[in-house]
mmCIF file of C-alpha atoms and ligand atoms in Angstrom:
data_model
loop_
_atom_site.group_PDB
_atom_site.id
_atom_site.type_symbol
_atom_site.label_atom_id
_atom_site.label_comp_id
_atom_site.label_asym_id
_atom_site.label_seq_id
_atom_site.Cartn_x
_atom_site.Cartn_y
_atom_site.Cartn_z
ATOM 1 C CA UNK A 756 5.965 12.364 16.562
ATOM 2 C CA UNK A 757 2.711 12.567 15.270
ATOM 3 C CA UNK A 758 -0.572 13.648 15.985
ATOM 4 C CA UNK A 759 -4.284 10.863 15.564
ATOM 5 C CA UNK A 760 -7.602 12.643 14.519
ATOM 6 C CA UNK A 761 -11.149 12.066 14.400
ATOM 7 C CA UNK A 762 -12.342 13.303 10.756
ATOM 8 C CA UNK A 763 -15.170 15.054 13.231
ATOM 9 C CA UNK A 764 -12.156 17.043 13.948
ATOM 10 C CA UNK A 765 -10.205 16.797 10.657
ATOM 11 C CA UNK A 766 -13.201 19.149 10.076
ATOM 12 C CA UNK A 767 -12.751 21.834 12.483
ATOM 13 C CA UNK A 768 -8.682 21.821 11.915
ATOM 14 C CA UNK A 769 -9.632 22.541 8.280
ATOM 15 C CA UNK A 770 -12.502 24.690 9.311
ATOM 16 C CA UNK A 771 -10.567 26.912 11.682
ATOM 17 C CA UNK A 772 -7.551 27.212 8.879
ATOM 18 C CA UNK A 773 -10.297 28.502 5.810
ATOM 19 C CA UNK A 774 -9.827 32.323 6.559
ATOM 20 C CA UNK A 775 -5.674 32.247 5.856
ATOM 21 C CA UNK A 776 -5.586 29.157 3.379
ATOM 22 C CA UNK A 777 -6.893 28.080 0.143
ATOM 23 C CA UNK A 778 -7.355 23.990 0.389
ATOM 24 C CA UNK A 779 -7.201 21.879 -2.255
ATOM 25 C CA UNK A 780 -7.144 18.586 -2.461
ATOM 26 C CA UNK A 781 -7.965 15.665 -5.291
ATOM 27 C CA UNK A 782 -11.629 16.532 -5.598
ATOM 28 C CA UNK A 783 -14.353 13.900 -7.130
ATOM 29 C CA UNK A 784 -16.765 16.235 -9.984
ATOM 30 C CA UNK A 785 -19.712 12.950 -10.488
ATOM 31 C CA UNK A 786 -20.237 12.201 -14.038
ATOM 32 C CA UNK A 787 -17.683 14.413 -15.341
ATOM 33 C CA UNK A 788 -15.192 11.800 -16.009
ATOM 34 C CA UNK A 789 -14.068 11.445 -20.515
ATOM 35 C CA UNK A 790 -15.939 8.436 -20.207
ATOM 36 C CA UNK A 791 -20.114 8.780 -20.225
ATOM 37 C CA UNK A 792 -21.174 7.994 -17.153
ATOM 38 C CA UNK A 793 -17.664 7.866 -15.157
ATOM 39 C CA UNK A 794 -16.104 10.785 -13.311
ATOM 40 C CA UNK A 795 -13.311 13.315 -12.634
ATOM 41 C CA UNK A 796 -10.667 13.681 -10.264
ATOM 42 C CA UNK A 797 -8.813 16.656 -10.069
ATOM 43 C CA UNK A 798 -8.218 19.548 -8.234
ATOM 44 C CA UNK A 799 -10.651 21.985 -6.179
ATOM 45 C CA UNK A 800 -10.725 23.569 -3.057
ATOM 46 C CA UNK A 801 -12.673 21.807 -0.704
ATOM 47 C CA UNK A 802 -14.005 22.629 2.738
ATOM 48 C CA UNK A 803 -14.089 19.508 3.913
ATOM 49 C CA UNK A 804 -12.443 16.499 4.851
ATOM 50 C CA UNK A 805 -15.345 13.539 3.560
ATOM 51 C CA UNK A 806 -14.426 16.308 -0.530
ATOM 52 C CA UNK A 807 -11.177 14.630 -0.663
ATOM 53 C CA UNK A 808 -10.281 11.945 -3.505
ATOM 54 C CA UNK A 809 -7.313 10.166 -1.799
ATOM 55 C CA UNK A 810 -8.400 6.519 -2.815
ATOM 56 C CA UNK A 811 -7.494 7.101 -6.108
ATOM 57 C CA UNK A 812 -5.052 8.581 -8.778
ATOM 58 C CA UNK A 813 -6.550 11.968 -10.198
ATOM 59 C CA UNK A 814 -6.122 12.514 -14.230
ATOM 60 C CA UNK A 815 -5.152 16.593 -13.206
ATOM 61 C CA UNK A 816 -2.151 16.588 -11.537
ATOM 62 C CA UNK A 817 -1.861 19.241 -8.826
ATOM 63 C CA UNK A 818 0.022 21.753 -11.105
ATOM 64 C CA UNK A 819 -2.934 24.089 -11.946
ATOM 65 C CA UNK A 820 -3.329 24.925 -8.228
ATOM 66 C CA UNK A 821 -0.089 27.671 -8.459
ATOM 67 C CA UNK A 822 0.365 27.417 -12.685
ATOM 68 C CA UNK A 823 -3.497 27.530 -13.857
ATOM 69 C CA UNK A 824 -4.890 26.394 -17.476
ATOM 70 C CA UNK A 825 -5.372 30.278 -17.762
ATOM 71 C CA UNK A 826 -3.738 33.036 -15.781
ATOM 72 C CA UNK A 827 -4.682 36.665 -16.513
ATOM 73 C CA UNK A 828 -0.366 37.938 -16.832
ATOM 74 C CA UNK A 829 -2.225 41.885 -17.275
ATOM 75 C CA UNK A 830 -4.831 44.427 -18.400
ATOM 76 C CA UNK A 831 -4.034 46.725 -21.159
ATOM 77 C CA UNK A 832 -5.850 49.901 -22.337
ATOM 78 C CA UNK A 833 -3.966 51.680 -25.815
ATOM 79 C CA UNK A 834 -1.417 54.478 -22.611
ATOM 80 C CA UNK A 835 -0.560 51.643 -19.758
ATOM 81 C CA UNK A 836 -1.036 48.512 -18.238
ATOM 82 C CA UNK A 837 -1.650 46.973 -14.899
ATOM 83 C CA UNK A 838 -0.360 44.095 -13.650
ATOM 84 C CA UNK A 839 -3.497 41.433 -12.426
ATOM 85 C CA UNK A 840 -3.655 40.884 -8.953
ATOM 86 C CA UNK A 841 -4.249 36.955 -7.021
ATOM 87 C CA UNK A 842 -5.344 36.092 -3.061
ATOM 88 C CA UNK A 843 -4.086 36.915 0.083
ATOM 89 C CA UNK A 844 -4.711 34.004 0.619
ATOM 90 C CA UNK A 845 -1.683 31.476 1.944
ATOM 91 C CA UNK A 846 -1.923 28.343 -0.445
ATOM 92 C CA UNK A 847 -2.000 24.782 1.437
ATOM 93 C CA UNK A 848 -2.696 21.642 -1.084
ATOM 94 C CA UNK A 849 -2.393 18.280 -0.810
ATOM 95 C CA UNK A 850 -0.463 15.837 -3.091
ATOM 96 C CA UNK A 851 1.461 12.737 -3.441
ATOM 97 C CA UNK A 852 5.232 12.738 -3.405
ATOM 98 C CA UNK A 853 5.221 12.299 -6.809
ATOM 99 C CA UNK A 854 3.973 15.750 -6.695
ATOM 100 C CA UNK A 855 5.854 17.143 -4.485
ATOM 101 C CA UNK A 856 9.296 16.068 -6.360
ATOM 102 C CA UNK A 857 6.782 17.463 -9.743
ATOM 103 C CA UNK A 858 6.571 20.946 -7.861
ATOM 104 C CA UNK A 859 10.863 21.451 -7.630
ATOM 105 C CA UNK A 860 10.428 20.732 -11.587
ATOM 106 C CA UNK A 861 7.991 23.630 -11.733
ATOM 107 C CA UNK A 862 10.250 25.589 -9.259
ATOM 108 C CA UNK A 863 13.291 25.077 -11.672
ATOM 109 C CA UNK A 864 11.842 25.809 -15.190
ATOM 110 C CA UNK A 865 9.705 29.245 -13.216
ATOM 111 C CA UNK A 866 12.355 30.318 -10.978
ATOM 112 C CA UNK A 867 15.779 29.142 -11.880
ATOM 113 C CA UNK A 868 16.212 28.651 -16.087
ATOM 114 C CA UNK A 869 17.227 31.684 -16.389
ATOM 115 C CA UNK A 870 18.383 35.281 -15.423
ATOM 116 C CA UNK A 871 14.680 36.383 -14.181
ATOM 117 C CA UNK A 872 12.534 34.249 -12.035
ATOM 118 C CA UNK A 873 8.533 33.997 -14.320
ATOM 119 C CA UNK A 874 6.630 36.819 -11.293
ATOM 120 C CA UNK A 875 2.992 35.226 -11.993
ATOM 121 C CA UNK A 876 4.912 31.885 -11.183
ATOM 122 C CA UNK A 877 6.500 33.282 -7.516
ATOM 123 C CA UNK A 878 3.815 34.600 -6.329
ATOM 124 C CA UNK A 879 1.295 31.731 -5.745
ATOM 125 C CA UNK A 880 4.286 29.236 -4.826
ATOM 126 C CA UNK A 881 5.187 31.688 -1.977
ATOM 127 C CA UNK A 882 2.344 30.811 -0.824
ATOM 128 C CA UNK A 883 2.039 27.015 -0.827
ATOM 129 C CA UNK A 884 2.794 24.927 1.863
ATOM 130 C CA UNK A 885 1.965 21.066 0.710
ATOM 131 C CA UNK A 886 0.400 18.423 2.423
ATOM 132 C CA UNK A 887 1.725 15.294 1.622
ATOM 133 C CA UNK A 888 -0.803 12.467 1.767
ATOM 134 C CA UNK A 889 0.924 9.247 2.109
ATOM 135 C CA UNK A 890 0.586 6.348 -0.744
ATOM 136 C CA UNK A 891 0.948 2.725 1.176
ATOM 137 C CA UNK A 892 0.540 0.905 -2.902
ATOM 138 C CA UNK A 893 1.543 1.669 -6.770
ATOM 139 C CA UNK A 894 -2.010 2.661 -8.302
ATOM 140 C CA UNK A 895 -1.860 1.647 -11.973
ATOM 141 C CA UNK A 896 0.387 3.077 -14.171
ATOM 142 C CA UNK A 897 2.530 4.964 -11.640
ATOM 143 C CA UNK A 898 6.529 4.014 -11.895
ATOM 144 C CA UNK A 899 7.663 6.685 -9.045
ATOM 145 C CA UNK A 900 11.127 4.040 -8.165
ATOM 146 C CA UNK A 901 12.602 4.216 -10.492
ATOM 147 C CA UNK A 902 12.436 7.816 -10.983
ATOM 148 C CA UNK A 903 12.936 8.622 -7.109
ATOM 149 C CA UNK A 904 10.363 10.466 -6.836
ATOM 150 C CA UNK A 905 8.408 7.538 -4.984
ATOM 151 C CA UNK A 906 9.904 9.759 -1.835
ATOM 152 C CA UNK A 907 9.258 13.036 -0.779
ATOM 153 C CA UNK A 908 10.991 15.179 2.531
ATOM 154 C CA UNK A 909 9.979 19.178 2.105
ATOM 155 C CA UNK A 910 6.657 18.960 3.407
ATOM 156 C CA UNK A 911 4.590 20.216 6.080
ATOM 157 C CA UNK A 912 2.427 17.989 6.771
ATOM 158 C CA UNK A 913 3.082 14.294 5.970
ATOM 159 C CA UNK A 914 -0.487 12.757 6.344
ATOM 160 C CA UNK A 915 -2.456 8.670 6.039
ATOM 161 C CA UNK A 916 -6.262 8.894 6.227
ATOM 162 C CA UNK A 917 -8.161 5.797 7.224
ATOM 163 C CA UNK A 918 -12.211 5.460 6.846
ATOM 164 C CA UNK A 919 -13.274 7.360 9.852
ATOM 165 C CA UNK A 920 -9.552 8.812 10.837
ATOM 166 C CA UNK A 921 -6.153 10.700 9.678
ATOM 167 C CA UNK A 922 -2.793 10.015 11.517
ATOM 168 C CA UNK A 923 -0.742 13.174 10.682
ATOM 169 C CA UNK A 924 3.057 14.697 11.277
ATOM 170 C CA UNK A 925 3.267 17.630 11.663
ATOM 171 C CA UNK A 926 6.622 20.380 10.232
ATOM 172 C CA UNK A 927 5.740 23.415 9.785
ATOM 173 C CA UNK A 928 5.170 25.243 13.568
ATOM 174 C CA UNK A 929 2.198 27.571 13.162
ATOM 175 C CA UNK A 930 0.498 24.367 12.187
ATOM 176 C CA UNK A 931 1.431 21.518 14.634
ATOM 177 C CA UNK A 932 -0.106 24.287 17.622
ATOM 178 C CA UNK A 933 -3.432 24.400 16.083
ATOM 179 C CA UNK A 934 -2.569 20.415 15.423
ATOM 180 C CA UNK A 935 -2.268 19.499 19.142
ATOM 181 C CA UNK A 936 -5.168 21.246 20.022
ATOM 182 C CA UNK A 937 -8.194 18.856 18.416
ATOM 183 C CA UNK A 938 -5.348 15.811 18.216
ATOM 184 C CA UNK A 939 -4.176 12.723 20.044
ATOM 185 C CA UNK A 940 -0.051 12.365 20.515
ATOM 186 C CA UNK A 941 1.045 9.080 18.376
ATOM 187 C CA UNK A 942 3.494 7.771 17.227
ATOM 188 C CA UNK A 943 4.094 8.182 13.666
ATOM 189 C CA UNK A 944 5.911 8.009 10.662
ATOM 190 C CA UNK A 945 5.075 7.936 6.601
ATOM 191 C CA UNK A 946 5.577 4.877 4.804
ATOM 192 C CA UNK A 947 6.377 5.653 0.806
ATOM 193 C CA UNK A 948 5.298 3.280 -2.034
ATOM 194 C CA UNK A 949 8.974 0.839 -2.279
ATOM 195 C CA UNK A 950 7.691 -1.120 -5.385
ATOM 196 C CA UNK A 951 5.625 -0.499 -8.504
ATOM 197 C CA UNK A 952 4.328 -3.125 -10.518
ATOM 198 C CA UNK A 953 5.514 -1.115 -13.537
ATOM 199 C CA UNK A 954 9.640 -0.680 -13.915
ATOM 200 C CA UNK A 955 11.352 1.346 -16.033
ATOM 201 C CA UNK A 956 14.746 1.509 -17.189
ATOM 202 C CA UNK A 957 15.683 4.774 -17.818
ATOM 203 C CA UNK A 958 19.291 5.425 -20.364
ATOM 204 C CA UNK A 959 22.361 7.158 -19.083
ATOM 205 C CA UNK A 960 21.693 10.357 -20.523
ATOM 206 C CA UNK A 961 25.599 9.337 -21.945
ATOM 207 C CA UNK A 962 24.706 7.139 -24.144
ATOM 208 C CA UNK A 963 22.063 8.797 -25.618
ATOM 209 C CA UNK A 964 23.345 11.456 -28.695
ATOM 210 C CA UNK A 965 22.515 13.766 -31.169
ATOM 211 C CA UNK A 966 22.173 10.619 -33.807
ATOM 212 C CA UNK A 967 19.707 8.847 -32.092
ATOM 213 C CA UNK A 968 17.117 12.042 -32.896
ATOM 214 C CA UNK A 969 17.346 9.944 -36.144
ATOM 215 C CA UNK A 970 16.003 5.826 -35.066
ATOM 216 C CA UNK A 971 13.349 4.545 -36.490
ATOM 217 C CA UNK A 972 12.162 3.864 -32.452
ATOM 218 C CA UNK A 973 10.339 6.689 -33.362
ATOM 219 C CA UNK A 974 8.552 6.208 -35.895
ATOM 220 C CA UNK A 975 5.731 4.169 -34.389
ATOM 221 C CA UNK A 976 4.778 6.960 -32.584
ATOM 222 C CA UNK A 977 3.928 9.202 -35.890
ATOM 223 C CA UNK A 978 1.388 5.964 -37.444
ATOM 224 C CA UNK A 979 -0.579 6.025 -34.029
ATOM 225 C CA UNK A 980 -0.386 10.028 -32.202
ATOM 226 C CA UNK A 981 -3.242 11.596 -32.652
ATOM 227 C CA UNK A 982 -1.269 14.943 -30.811
ATOM 228 C CA UNK A 983 -4.893 15.011 -28.930
ATOM 229 C CA UNK A 984 -1.657 16.682 -26.351
ATOM 230 C CA UNK A 985 -3.812 15.145 -22.889
ATOM 231 C CA UNK A 986 -0.826 13.844 -22.063
ATOM 232 C CA UNK A 987 1.311 17.994 -21.819
ATOM 233 C CA UNK A 988 -2.144 18.626 -20.426
ATOM 234 C CA UNK A 989 -2.424 15.974 -17.781
ATOM 235 C CA UNK A 990 1.822 16.071 -16.543
ATOM 236 C CA UNK A 991 3.160 17.409 -13.885
ATOM 237 C CA UNK A 992 6.450 18.545 -14.879
ATOM 238 C CA UNK A 993 5.131 19.796 -18.644
ATOM 239 C CA UNK A 994 5.416 23.387 -18.489
ATOM 240 C CA UNK A 995 4.823 25.167 -21.851
ATOM 241 C CA UNK A 996 1.972 27.939 -22.277
ATOM 242 C CA UNK A 997 1.381 30.613 -25.197
ATOM 243 C CA UNK A 998 0.062 33.857 -24.680
ATOM 244 C CA UNK A 999 -3.460 34.861 -26.457
ATOM 245 C CA UNK A 1000 -4.311 38.662 -26.441
ATOM 246 C CA UNK A 1001 -8.125 39.429 -25.488
ATOM 247 C CA UNK A 1002 -9.398 42.812 -26.817
ATOM 248 C CA UNK A 1003 -12.526 43.971 -25.052
ATOM 249 C CA UNK A 1004 -15.772 43.443 -28.153
ATOM 250 C CA UNK A 1005 -17.166 47.104 -26.236
ATOM 251 C CA UNK A 1006 -13.812 48.502 -26.316
ATOM 252 C CA UNK A 1007 -11.165 46.813 -28.430
ATOM 253 C CA UNK A 1008 -8.248 48.864 -27.414
ATOM 254 C CA UNK A 1009 -8.156 47.401 -24.022
ATOM 255 C CA UNK A 1010 -8.125 43.998 -22.786
ATOM 256 C CA UNK A 1011 -6.276 41.595 -21.089
ATOM 257 C CA UNK A 1012 -2.670 39.194 -21.838
ATOM 258 C CA UNK A 1013 -3.774 35.933 -20.701
ATOM 259 C CA UNK A 1014 -1.064 33.101 -20.857
ATOM 260 C CA UNK A 1015 -2.722 29.389 -21.458
ATOM 261 C CA UNK A 1016 -1.892 25.574 -20.626
ATOM 262 C CA UNK A 1017 0.396 24.198 -24.401
ATOM 263 C CA UNK A 1018 2.460 21.488 -25.535
ATOM 264 C CA UNK A 1019 4.950 19.480 -27.353
ATOM 265 C CA UNK A 1020 2.281 17.317 -29.373
ATOM 266 C CA UNK A 1021 -0.383 20.006 -29.839
ATOM 267 C CA UNK A 1022 -0.646 20.740 -33.362
ATOM 268 C CA UNK A 1023 1.348 24.923 -34.622
ATOM 269 C CA UNK A 1024 2.635 24.224 -30.887
ATOM 270 C CA UNK A 1025 6.722 25.153 -32.736
ATOM 271 C CA UNK A 1026 4.516 27.236 -35.896
ATOM 272 C CA UNK A 1027 6.728 29.911 -36.582
ATOM 273 C CA UNK A 1028 6.814 33.751 -38.664
ATOM 274 C CA UNK A 1029 7.028 33.200 -41.523
ATOM 275 C CA UNK A 1030 5.174 29.686 -42.145
ATOM 276 C CA UNK A 1031 7.796 27.680 -40.385
ATOM 277 C CA UNK A 1032 7.240 24.423 -38.417
ATOM 278 C CA UNK A 1033 10.272 22.350 -36.810
ATOM 279 C CA UNK A 1034 7.817 19.530 -35.163
ATOM 280 C CA UNK A 1035 5.608 18.004 -38.011
ATOM 281 C CA UNK A 1036 5.071 15.024 -37.676
ATOM 282 C CA UNK A 1037 3.496 13.155 -34.648
ATOM 283 C CA UNK A 1038 6.761 10.577 -33.952
ATOM 284 C CA UNK A 1039 9.113 14.026 -33.896
ATOM 285 C CA UNK A 1040 6.900 15.667 -30.984
ATOM 286 C CA UNK A 1041 7.307 12.153 -29.180
ATOM 287 C CA UNK A 1042 10.880 12.550 -29.454
ATOM 288 C CA UNK A 1043 11.132 15.271 -28.348
ATOM 289 C CA UNK A 1044 8.730 14.473 -24.733
ATOM 290 C CA UNK A 1045 10.753 12.291 -24.099
ATOM 291 C CA UNK A 1046 14.477 14.153 -25.195
ATOM 292 C CA UNK A 1047 13.465 16.870 -22.874
ATOM 293 C CA UNK A 1048 12.528 14.410 -19.862
ATOM 294 C CA UNK A 1049 15.103 12.111 -19.331
ATOM 295 C CA UNK A 1050 17.862 13.363 -21.581
ATOM 296 C CA UNK A 1051 17.988 17.361 -22.062
ATOM 297 C CA UNK A 1052 16.288 18.257 -17.653
ATOM 298 C CA UNK A 1053 18.525 16.247 -16.591
ATOM 299 C CA UNK A 1054 21.652 17.368 -18.401
ATOM 300 C CA UNK A 1055 20.887 21.415 -17.212
ATOM 301 C CA UNK A 1056 19.793 19.988 -13.623
ATOM 302 C CA UNK A 1057 20.451 16.356 -12.888
ATOM 303 C CA UNK A 1058 17.564 15.239 -12.144
ATOM 304 C CA UNK A 1059 15.144 13.328 -14.554
ATOM 305 C CA UNK A 1060 11.921 15.697 -15.172
ATOM 306 C CA UNK A 1061 10.143 13.452 -15.932
ATOM 307 C CA UNK A 1062 8.660 11.896 -11.840
ATOM 308 C CA UNK A 1063 6.336 8.998 -13.010
ATOM 309 C CA UNK A 1064 3.491 10.098 -12.142
ATOM 310 C CA UNK A 1065 1.690 7.359 -14.927
ATOM 311 C CA UNK A 1066 -1.132 10.169 -16.127
ATOM 312 C CA UNK A 1067 -0.057 10.492 -19.228
ATOM 313 C CA UNK A 1068 -0.277 6.525 -19.580
ATOM 314 C CA UNK A 1069 -3.952 6.684 -17.906
ATOM 315 C CA UNK A 1070 -4.984 9.024 -20.671
ATOM 316 C CA UNK A 1071 -3.830 8.466 -23.808
ATOM 317 C CA UNK A 1072 -6.490 8.076 -25.948
ATOM 318 C CA UNK A 1073 -4.518 5.958 -28.132
ATOM 319 C CA UNK A 1074 -3.154 3.660 -25.826
ATOM 320 C CA UNK A 1075 0.291 4.877 -25.804
ATOM 321 C CA UNK A 1076 2.869 4.462 -22.765
ATOM 322 C CA UNK A 1077 5.168 6.999 -22.007
ATOM 323 C CA UNK A 1078 6.807 4.636 -19.752
ATOM 324 C CA UNK A 1079 7.136 1.591 -22.337
ATOM 325 C CA UNK A 1080 9.320 4.312 -24.496
ATOM 326 C CA UNK A 1081 11.722 4.673 -22.001
ATOM 327 C CA UNK A 1082 12.384 1.863 -21.869
ATOM 328 C CA UNK A 1083 12.540 1.226 -26.146
ATOM 329 C CA UNK A 1084 14.945 3.824 -25.771
ATOM 330 C CA UNK A 1085 17.426 1.981 -23.395
ATOM 331 C CA UNK A 1086 16.551 -1.355 -25.193
ATOM 332 C CA UNK A 1087 17.893 -0.233 -28.773
ATOM 333 C CA UNK A 1088 20.752 1.896 -27.390
ATOM 334 C CA UNK A 1089 21.439 -1.487 -25.473
ATOM 335 C CA UNK A 1090 21.671 -3.970 -28.381
ATOM 336 C CA UNK A 1091 23.608 -0.617 -29.902
ATOM 337 C CA UNK A 1092 21.168 0.318 -32.944
ATOM 338 C CA UNK A 1093 21.900 4.554 -32.529
ATOM 339 C CA UNK A 1094 20.764 5.058 -35.460
ATOM 340 C CA UNK A 1095 18.586 3.315 -38.516
ATOM 341 C CA UNK A 1096 22.059 2.544 -40.486
HETATM 342 S S1 SF4 B 2385 5.362 12.202 -18.559
HETATM 343 FE FE1 SF4 B 2385 3.638 11.265 -17.429
HETATM 344 S S2 SF4 B 2385 4.525 9.921 -15.925
HETATM 345 FE FE2 SF4 B 2385 5.738 11.167 -16.689
HETATM 346 S S3 SF4 B 2385 5.658 12.919 -15.206
HETATM 347 FE FE3 SF4 B 2385 4.659 14.301 -17.622
HETATM 348 S S4 SF4 B 2385 2.473 13.003 -17.329
HETATM 349 FE FE4 SF4 B 2385 3.739 11.885 -15.089
HETATM 350 S S1 SF4 B 2386 -2.045 11.844 -24.914
HETATM 351 FE FE1 SF4 B 2386 -1.283 9.799 -26.363
HETATM 352 S S2 SF4 B 2386 -2.599 10.901 -28.379
HETATM 353 FE FE2 SF4 B 2386 -2.716 12.558 -27.300
HETATM 354 S S3 SF4 B 2386 -0.269 13.515 -28.406
HETATM 355 FE FE3 SF4 B 2386 -0.161 12.343 -25.818
HETATM 356 S S4 SF4 B 2386 0.759 10.158 -27.073
HETATM 357 FE FE4 SF4 B 2386 -0.874 11.195 -28.736
#
């Protein structure tokens, strides 16, 4: 059972939600893209359905809504510190099934990866409700089917966009009351992508071994990758950050601690006290990312970290394909070439 709602009435629903919710969706920023005269599609607050860019894939993922690029954790002076605060409002995020599956990976990293929960993530995450955007067909570079993330069931609203109307399945009881006031009841079931143009064969994690770390397959990436980190920043499931203490100019003994996204491809990411740097060459960074996404995360938590959104492949300026890289690992293992010897 679902509701069919005109865009005009859907805007009334958004209007009625705005006092209680911050509403985020993929939004087009004109002429803000990577090349001149291109647009950027990223997540931002929206007020009307017309602002939602649902026909194209967003370049950035929705993770920045609950895990911002820069986030103040606390303020300090010489004697005390004060934790930062967040808005009281609940959060509604329009996102696709790969990204809902990606959120589960972030939940695992921030909330289940050790004895302590990340309170800065948790305080935003517990406010979130998901609006699943139906994907009727696959975008370029998507390989969600290979990564089992083409479907999701942990959403509060499922939505199909058409030019002048939407059809919604509403699971959340509070939200259902609002939708009943505006929509006509119809039979409705969300569709999902059943096949991508590009298929990825993820290697069996039991076939991977430490020896594979020395395989020549990684050498290509030392030559091609430029360590720009774009693949990390657009990734739905990359969760690494660094921290910065910012001292205020007018009183350097007070300031704030922020966390800022970082990534395994970026220079100095592995720098340590004493001048140690563990992954200097760029191929070893590609190896680290690949192994994390399809091997060691899976070994610990029982599913691959990568959800196949394809954003890393969309954005790499060197046309390095992470999807092709996974296939290369599988092919190399099939040929029995774990090492170079
Ligand atoms: S590694 Fe690439 S395809 Fe996989 S989740 Fe990250 S951005 Fe998406
Ligand atoms: S986007 Fe491409 S070039 Fe940039 S760090 Fe990632 S793999 Fe390397």
